[in-house]
Coordinates of C-alpha atoms in Angstrom, one line a residue:
X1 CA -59.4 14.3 26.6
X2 CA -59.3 12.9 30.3
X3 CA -56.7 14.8 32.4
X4 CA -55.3 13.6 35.6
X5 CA -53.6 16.1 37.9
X6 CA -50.5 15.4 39.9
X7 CA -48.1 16.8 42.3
X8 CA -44.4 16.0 42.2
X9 CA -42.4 16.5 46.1
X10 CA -38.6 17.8 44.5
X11 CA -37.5 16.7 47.5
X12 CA -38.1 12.9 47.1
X13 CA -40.3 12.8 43.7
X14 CA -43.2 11.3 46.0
X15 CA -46.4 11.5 43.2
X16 CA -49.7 13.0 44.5
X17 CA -52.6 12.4 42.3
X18 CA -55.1 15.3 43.1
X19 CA -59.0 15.1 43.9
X20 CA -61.3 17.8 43.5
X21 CA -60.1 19.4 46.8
X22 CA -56.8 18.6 48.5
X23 CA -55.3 20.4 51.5
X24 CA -51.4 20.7 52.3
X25 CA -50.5 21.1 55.8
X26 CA -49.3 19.4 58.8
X27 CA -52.7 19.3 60.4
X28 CA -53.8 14.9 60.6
X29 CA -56.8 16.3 58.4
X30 CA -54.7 17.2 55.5
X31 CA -54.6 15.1 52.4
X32 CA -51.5 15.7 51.8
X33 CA -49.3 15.8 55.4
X34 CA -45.8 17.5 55.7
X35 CA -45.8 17.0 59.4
X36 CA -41.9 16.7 58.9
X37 CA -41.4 20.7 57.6
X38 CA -41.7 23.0 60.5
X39 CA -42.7 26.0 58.1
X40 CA -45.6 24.4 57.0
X41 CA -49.1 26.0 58.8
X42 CA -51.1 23.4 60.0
X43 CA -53.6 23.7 56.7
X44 CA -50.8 25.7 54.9
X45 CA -53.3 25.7 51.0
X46 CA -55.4 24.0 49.0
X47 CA -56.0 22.6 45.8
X48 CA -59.0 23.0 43.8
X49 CA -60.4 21.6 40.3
X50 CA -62.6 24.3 38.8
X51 CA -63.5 22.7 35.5
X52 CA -62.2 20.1 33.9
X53 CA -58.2 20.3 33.4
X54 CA -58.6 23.6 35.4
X55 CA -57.4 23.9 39.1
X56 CA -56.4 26.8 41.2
X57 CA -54.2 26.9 44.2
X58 CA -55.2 28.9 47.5
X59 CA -53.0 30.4 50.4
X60 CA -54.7 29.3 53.9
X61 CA -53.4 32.9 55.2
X62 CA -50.2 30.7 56.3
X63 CA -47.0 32.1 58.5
X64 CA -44.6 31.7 55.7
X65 CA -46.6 31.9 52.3
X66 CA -47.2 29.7 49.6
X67 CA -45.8 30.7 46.5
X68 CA -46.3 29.6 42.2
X69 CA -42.9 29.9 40.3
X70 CA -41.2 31.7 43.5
X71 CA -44.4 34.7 43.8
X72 CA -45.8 34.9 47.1
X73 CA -49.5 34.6 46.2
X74 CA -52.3 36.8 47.9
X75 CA -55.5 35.2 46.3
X76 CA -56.0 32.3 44.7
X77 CA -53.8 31.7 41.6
X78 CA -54.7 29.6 38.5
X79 CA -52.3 26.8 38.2
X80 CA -50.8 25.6 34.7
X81 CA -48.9 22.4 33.9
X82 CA -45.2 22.5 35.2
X83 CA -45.9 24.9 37.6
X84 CA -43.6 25.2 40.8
X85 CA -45.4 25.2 43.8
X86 CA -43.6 26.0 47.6
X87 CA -44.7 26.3 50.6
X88 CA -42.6 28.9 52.4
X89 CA -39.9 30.4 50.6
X90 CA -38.1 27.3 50.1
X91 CA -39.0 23.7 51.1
X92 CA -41.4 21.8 50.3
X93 CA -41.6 21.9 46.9
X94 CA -44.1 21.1 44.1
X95 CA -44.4 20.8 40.6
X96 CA -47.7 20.7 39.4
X97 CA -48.8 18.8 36.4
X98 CA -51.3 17.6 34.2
X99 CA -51.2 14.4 32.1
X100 CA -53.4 13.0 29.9
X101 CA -54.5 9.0 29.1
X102 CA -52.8 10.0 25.8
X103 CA -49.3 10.5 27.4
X104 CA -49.2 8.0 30.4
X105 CA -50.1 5.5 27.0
X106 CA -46.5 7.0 25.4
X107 CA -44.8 7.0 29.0
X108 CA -46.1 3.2 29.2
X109 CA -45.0 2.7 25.5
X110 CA -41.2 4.3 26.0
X111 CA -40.5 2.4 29.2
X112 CA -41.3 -1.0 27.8
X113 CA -38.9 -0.1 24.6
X114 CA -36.2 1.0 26.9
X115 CA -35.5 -0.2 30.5
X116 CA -33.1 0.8 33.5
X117 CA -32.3 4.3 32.0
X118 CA -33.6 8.0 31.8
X119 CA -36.4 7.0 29.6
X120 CA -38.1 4.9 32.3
X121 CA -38.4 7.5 34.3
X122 CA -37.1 7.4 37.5
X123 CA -33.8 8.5 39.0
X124 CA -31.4 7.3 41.7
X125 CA -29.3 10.5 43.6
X126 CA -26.3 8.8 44.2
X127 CA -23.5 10.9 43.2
X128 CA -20.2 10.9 41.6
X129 CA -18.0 13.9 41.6
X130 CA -15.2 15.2 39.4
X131 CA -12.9 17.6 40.2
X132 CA -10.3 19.7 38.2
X133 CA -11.8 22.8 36.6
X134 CA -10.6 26.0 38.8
X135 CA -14.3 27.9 38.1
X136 CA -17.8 26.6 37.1
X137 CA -18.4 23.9 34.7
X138 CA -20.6 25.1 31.3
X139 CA -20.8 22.0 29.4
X140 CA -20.5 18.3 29.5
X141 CA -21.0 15.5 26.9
X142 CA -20.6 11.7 27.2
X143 CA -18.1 9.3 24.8
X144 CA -20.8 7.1 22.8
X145 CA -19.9 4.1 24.6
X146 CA -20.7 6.2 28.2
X147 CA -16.8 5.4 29.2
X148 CA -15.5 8.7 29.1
X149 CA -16.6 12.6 29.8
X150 CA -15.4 15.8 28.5
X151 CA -15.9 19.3 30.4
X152 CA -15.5 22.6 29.5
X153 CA -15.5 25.8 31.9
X154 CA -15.1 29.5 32.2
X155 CA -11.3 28.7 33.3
X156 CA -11.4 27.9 29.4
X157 CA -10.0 24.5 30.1
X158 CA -12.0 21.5 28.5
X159 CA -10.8 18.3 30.5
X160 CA -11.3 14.5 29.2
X161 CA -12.5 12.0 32.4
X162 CA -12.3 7.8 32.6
X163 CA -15.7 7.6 33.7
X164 CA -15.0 3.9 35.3
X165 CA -12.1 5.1 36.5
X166 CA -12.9 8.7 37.9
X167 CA -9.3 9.5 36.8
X168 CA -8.7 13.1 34.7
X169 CA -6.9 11.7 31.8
X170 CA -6.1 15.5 29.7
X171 CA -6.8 18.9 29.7
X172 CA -6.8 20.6 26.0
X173 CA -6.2 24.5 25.8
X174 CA -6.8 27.2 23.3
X175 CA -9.9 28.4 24.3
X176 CA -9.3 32.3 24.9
X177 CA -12.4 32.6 26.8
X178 CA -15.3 30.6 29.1
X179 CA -15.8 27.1 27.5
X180 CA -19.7 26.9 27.0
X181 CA -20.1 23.4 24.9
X182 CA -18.4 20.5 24.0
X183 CA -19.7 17.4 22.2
X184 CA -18.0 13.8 20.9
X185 CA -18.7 12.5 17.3
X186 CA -19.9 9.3 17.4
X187 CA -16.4 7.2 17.3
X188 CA -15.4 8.7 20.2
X189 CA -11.9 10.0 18.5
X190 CA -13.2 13.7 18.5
X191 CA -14.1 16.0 20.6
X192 CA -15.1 19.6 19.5
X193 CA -15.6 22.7 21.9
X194 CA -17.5 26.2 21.3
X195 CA -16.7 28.9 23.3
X196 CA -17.3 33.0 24.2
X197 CA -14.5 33.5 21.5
X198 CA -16.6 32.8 18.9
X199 CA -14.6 29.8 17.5
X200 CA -15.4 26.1 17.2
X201 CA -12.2 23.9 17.7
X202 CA -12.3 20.6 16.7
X203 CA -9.5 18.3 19.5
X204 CA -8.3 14.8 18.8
X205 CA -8.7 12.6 22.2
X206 CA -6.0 10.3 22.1
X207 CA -3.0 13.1 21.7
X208 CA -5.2 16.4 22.7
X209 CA -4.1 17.5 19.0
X210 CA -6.5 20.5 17.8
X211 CA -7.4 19.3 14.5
X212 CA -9.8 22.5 13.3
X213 CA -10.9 26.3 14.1
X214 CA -14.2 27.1 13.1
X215 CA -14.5 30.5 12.8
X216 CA -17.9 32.3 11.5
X217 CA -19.7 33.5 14.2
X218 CA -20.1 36.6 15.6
X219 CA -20.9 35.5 18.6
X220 CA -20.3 33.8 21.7
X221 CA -20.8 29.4 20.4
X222 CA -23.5 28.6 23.5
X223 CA -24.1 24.8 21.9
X224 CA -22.5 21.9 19.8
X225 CA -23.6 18.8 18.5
X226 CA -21.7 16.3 16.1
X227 CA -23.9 14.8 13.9
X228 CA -24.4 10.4 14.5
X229 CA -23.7 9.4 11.0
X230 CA -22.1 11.8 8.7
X231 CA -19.3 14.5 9.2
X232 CA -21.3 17.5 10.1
X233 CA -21.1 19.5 13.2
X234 CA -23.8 22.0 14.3
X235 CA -23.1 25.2 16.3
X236 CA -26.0 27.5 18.2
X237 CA -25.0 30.8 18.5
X238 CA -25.2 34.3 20.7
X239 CA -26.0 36.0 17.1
X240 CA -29.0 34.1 17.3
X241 CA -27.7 31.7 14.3
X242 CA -27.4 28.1 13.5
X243 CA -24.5 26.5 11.7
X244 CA -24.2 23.4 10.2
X245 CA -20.7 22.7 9.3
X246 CA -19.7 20.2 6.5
X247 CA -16.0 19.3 8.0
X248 CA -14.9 17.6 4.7
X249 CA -15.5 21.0 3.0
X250 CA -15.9 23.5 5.9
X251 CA -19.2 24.9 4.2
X252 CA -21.7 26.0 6.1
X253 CA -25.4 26.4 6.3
X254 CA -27.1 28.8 8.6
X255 CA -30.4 28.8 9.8
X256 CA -31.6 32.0 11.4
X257 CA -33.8 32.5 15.0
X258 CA -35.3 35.3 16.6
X259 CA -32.7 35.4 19.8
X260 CA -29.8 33.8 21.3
X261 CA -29.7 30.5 20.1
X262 CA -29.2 27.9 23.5
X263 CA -28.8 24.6 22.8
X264 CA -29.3 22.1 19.9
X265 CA -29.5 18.3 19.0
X266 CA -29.6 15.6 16.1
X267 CA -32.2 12.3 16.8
X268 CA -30.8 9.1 16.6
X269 CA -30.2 9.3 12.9
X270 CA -29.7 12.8 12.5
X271 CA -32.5 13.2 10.2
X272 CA -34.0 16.0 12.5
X273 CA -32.3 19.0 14.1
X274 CA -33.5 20.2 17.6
X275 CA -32.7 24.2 18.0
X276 CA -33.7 26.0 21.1
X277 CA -33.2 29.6 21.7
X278 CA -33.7 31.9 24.5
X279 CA -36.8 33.3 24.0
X280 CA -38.0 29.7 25.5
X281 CA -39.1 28.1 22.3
X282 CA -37.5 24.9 20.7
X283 CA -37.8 24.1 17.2
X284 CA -37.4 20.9 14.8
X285 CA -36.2 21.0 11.5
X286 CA -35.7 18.6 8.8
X287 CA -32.4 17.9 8.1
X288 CA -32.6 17.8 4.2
X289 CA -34.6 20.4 3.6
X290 CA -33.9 22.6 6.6
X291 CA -37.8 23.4 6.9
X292 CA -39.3 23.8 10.4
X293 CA -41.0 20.5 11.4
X294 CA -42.8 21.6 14.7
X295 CA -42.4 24.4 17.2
X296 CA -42.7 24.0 21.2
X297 CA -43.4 27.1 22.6
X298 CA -44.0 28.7 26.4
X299 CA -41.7 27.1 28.1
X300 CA -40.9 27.5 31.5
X301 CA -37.4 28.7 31.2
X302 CA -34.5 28.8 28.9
X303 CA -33.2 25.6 27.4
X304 CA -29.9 24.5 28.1
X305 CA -30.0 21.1 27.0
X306 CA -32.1 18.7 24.6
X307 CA -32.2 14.8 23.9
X308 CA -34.1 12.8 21.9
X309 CA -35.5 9.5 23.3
X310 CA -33.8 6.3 21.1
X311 CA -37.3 6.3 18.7
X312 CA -37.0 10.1 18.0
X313 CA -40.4 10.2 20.0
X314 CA -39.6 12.0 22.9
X315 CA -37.9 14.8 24.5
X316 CA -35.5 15.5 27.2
X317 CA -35.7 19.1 28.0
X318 CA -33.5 21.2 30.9
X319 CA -33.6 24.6 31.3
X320 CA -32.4 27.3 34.2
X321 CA -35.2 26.2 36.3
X322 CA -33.6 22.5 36.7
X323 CA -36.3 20.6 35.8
X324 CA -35.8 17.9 33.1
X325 CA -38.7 17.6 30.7
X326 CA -39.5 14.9 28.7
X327 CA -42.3 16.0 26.0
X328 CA -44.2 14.1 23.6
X329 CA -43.2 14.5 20.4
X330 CA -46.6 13.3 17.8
X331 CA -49.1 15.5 20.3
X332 CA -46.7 18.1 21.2
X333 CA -47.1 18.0 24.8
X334 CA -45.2 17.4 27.8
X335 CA -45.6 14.1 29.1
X336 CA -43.6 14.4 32.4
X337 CA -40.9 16.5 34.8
X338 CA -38.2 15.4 36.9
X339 CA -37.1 18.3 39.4
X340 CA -33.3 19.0 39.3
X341 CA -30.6 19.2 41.6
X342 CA -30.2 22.5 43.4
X343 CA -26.5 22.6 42.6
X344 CA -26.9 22.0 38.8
X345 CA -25.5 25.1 36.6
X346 CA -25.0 25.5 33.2
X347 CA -26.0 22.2 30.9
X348 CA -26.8 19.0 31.7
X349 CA -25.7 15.8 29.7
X350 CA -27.2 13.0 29.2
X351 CA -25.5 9.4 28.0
X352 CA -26.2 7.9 24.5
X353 CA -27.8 4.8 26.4
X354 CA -29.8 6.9 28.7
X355 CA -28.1 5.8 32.1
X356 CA -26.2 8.4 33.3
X357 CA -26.6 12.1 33.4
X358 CA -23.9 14.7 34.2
X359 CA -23.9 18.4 35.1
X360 CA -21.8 20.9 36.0
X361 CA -21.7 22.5 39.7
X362 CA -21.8 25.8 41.3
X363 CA -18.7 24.1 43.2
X364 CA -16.5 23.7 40.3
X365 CA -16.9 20.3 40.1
X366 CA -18.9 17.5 37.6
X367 CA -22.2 15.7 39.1
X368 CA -22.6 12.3 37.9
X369 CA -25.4 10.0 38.3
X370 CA -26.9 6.9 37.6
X371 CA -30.5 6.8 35.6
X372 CA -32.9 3.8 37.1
X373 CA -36.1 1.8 37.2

């Protein structure tokens, strides 16, 4: 299968397609110049495809280093897809990856099926911030109609934002420790939290009512996720358990993983169940018959967040290392990255439509932005 080899600048997400050789530096020689970062040597490293779908990455003995995944490297380093590249300890920035004909035909395919939002690709950093929690935000989830925001923090507050407003419009308490998740259902009339005290509490948004405790776990809740059609809530746990909760009967069914379990997600039509858990591996799992469906493993980090695409086809994917994946869901493979923000914490939220995205801040506050093409 034909591969083509890229580099992706965080800074800017300028695309480098790679040759057989390519130098970095700030020397005119250079294929690609960063005559505008005064830590960058001259001819800083290089590039080089080995085989096919193989290249390596070599130090040019530069002042400040080069360095894969934040390693200083001291000989040359075999490079995989969604690899971080720097050069010096901090800036520039690279991330490496490898697509295939295969995948730039799905990325083609999922842009013309939905335009101006996440799934085309491209992102605009203009910012909007909320402000309001006294510590750092751990979770944030859009209304279905993208109108409205909920937070939740370690100040074990979850607030409710007007999104077209900016405007704090409630705060509902209870919580007796850190707020890690909070999700809508799909009419926008609840909200439910999860939280290091082990419950599940189920809030009405036009009065702040609580409605529900969930209690069953044993551990801290770490991810939440109503489910689009039916009356079912799903809860990932520290005790390295999924629930699903029937909230018409409050029964549960639990699905077991080898660790922490980190974040979680239905597809459009809740027909399949996205569990990832912290030893970096996500998992899909058929609804009805709760069997495992397809496994993505070695990933780069810990998942904090996961969306499906509006055809179920692809993935969005954001771990600790702030890079929001999108991965191909029929060949398993990931078909793109998007570097993050260096202020994102905790997880990252992503509108029903695909427009906006949201994060918590390491400065207390709510990052809000606008998805483009």
């Amino acid at each position: 299968m034909n591969t083509q080899a890229v580099l992706i600048l965080f800074n800017d997400q300028s695309r480098y397609p790679l040759t057989e050789s390519v130098k970095l530096g700030r020397a005119a020689d250079c294929q690609i110049r960063l005559d505008s970062y005064t830590t960058v040597s001259k001819v800083h490293a290089a590039i080089y495809l080995i085989a096919d779908g193989e290249w390596e990455v070599e130090d040019f003995d530069s002042t400040n280093g080069t360095y894969v995944n934040g390693h200083r490297i001291l000989e040359k380093q075999r490079l995989k897809s969604g690899d971080r590249i720097t050069l010096s300890q901090t800036q520039p920035e690279f991330l490496f990856q490898l697509e295939t004909q295969e995948s730039s035909e799905r990325v083609a395919q999922t842009i013309q099926q939905v335009e101006n939002n996440l799934w085309g690709l491209v992102h605009d950093r203009s910012l909007q911030t909320l402000t309001g929690h006294a510590s750092p935000v751990r979770g944030v989830a859009f209304s279905s109609d993208g109108k409205f925001l909920v937070s939740g923090g370690t100040d074990k507050i979850i607030l409710l934002w007007n999104l077209v407003t900016g405007q704090q419009l409630r705060a509902f308490e209870g919580h007796k420790l850190a707020v890690n998740a909070v999700s809508y259902n799909a009419d926008g009339q609840w909200i439910t939290s999860g939280s290091a005290d082990k419950t599940i509490r189920i809030w009405e948004r036009q009065t702040g009512k609580q409605l529900q405790l969930l209690e069953g776990h044993t551990m801290a809740v770490n991810a939440i996720a109503f489910h689009p059609q039916q009356k079912l809530l799903v809860s990932g746990s520290a005790d390295k358990t999924t629930k699903i909760w029937d909230l018409n009967t409050l029964a549960t069914q639990t699905i077991e993983s080898k660790m922490a379990v980190t974040a979680v997600a239905w597809n459009a039509d809740g027909s399949v169940l996205a569990i990832a858990s912290s030893d970096r591996t996500l998992k899909l799992w058929d609804q009805k018959t709760q069997a495992e469906v397809m496994t993505i493993s070695g990933l780069r980090s810990i998942v904090n967040m996961i969306r499906f695409s509006p055809d179920g086809m692809v993935l969005a994917i954001s771990g600790d290392d702030k890079i929001l994946r999108l991965w191909d869901v029929s060949s398993n493979q990931e078909i793109r990255a998007i570097g993050g923000y260096p202020w994102q914490i905790g997880s990252l939220a992503i509108s029903v439509q695909g427009d906006w995205c949201a994060s918590g801040s390491s400065d207390n506050t709510i990052k809000i932005w606008k998805m483009m093409s």
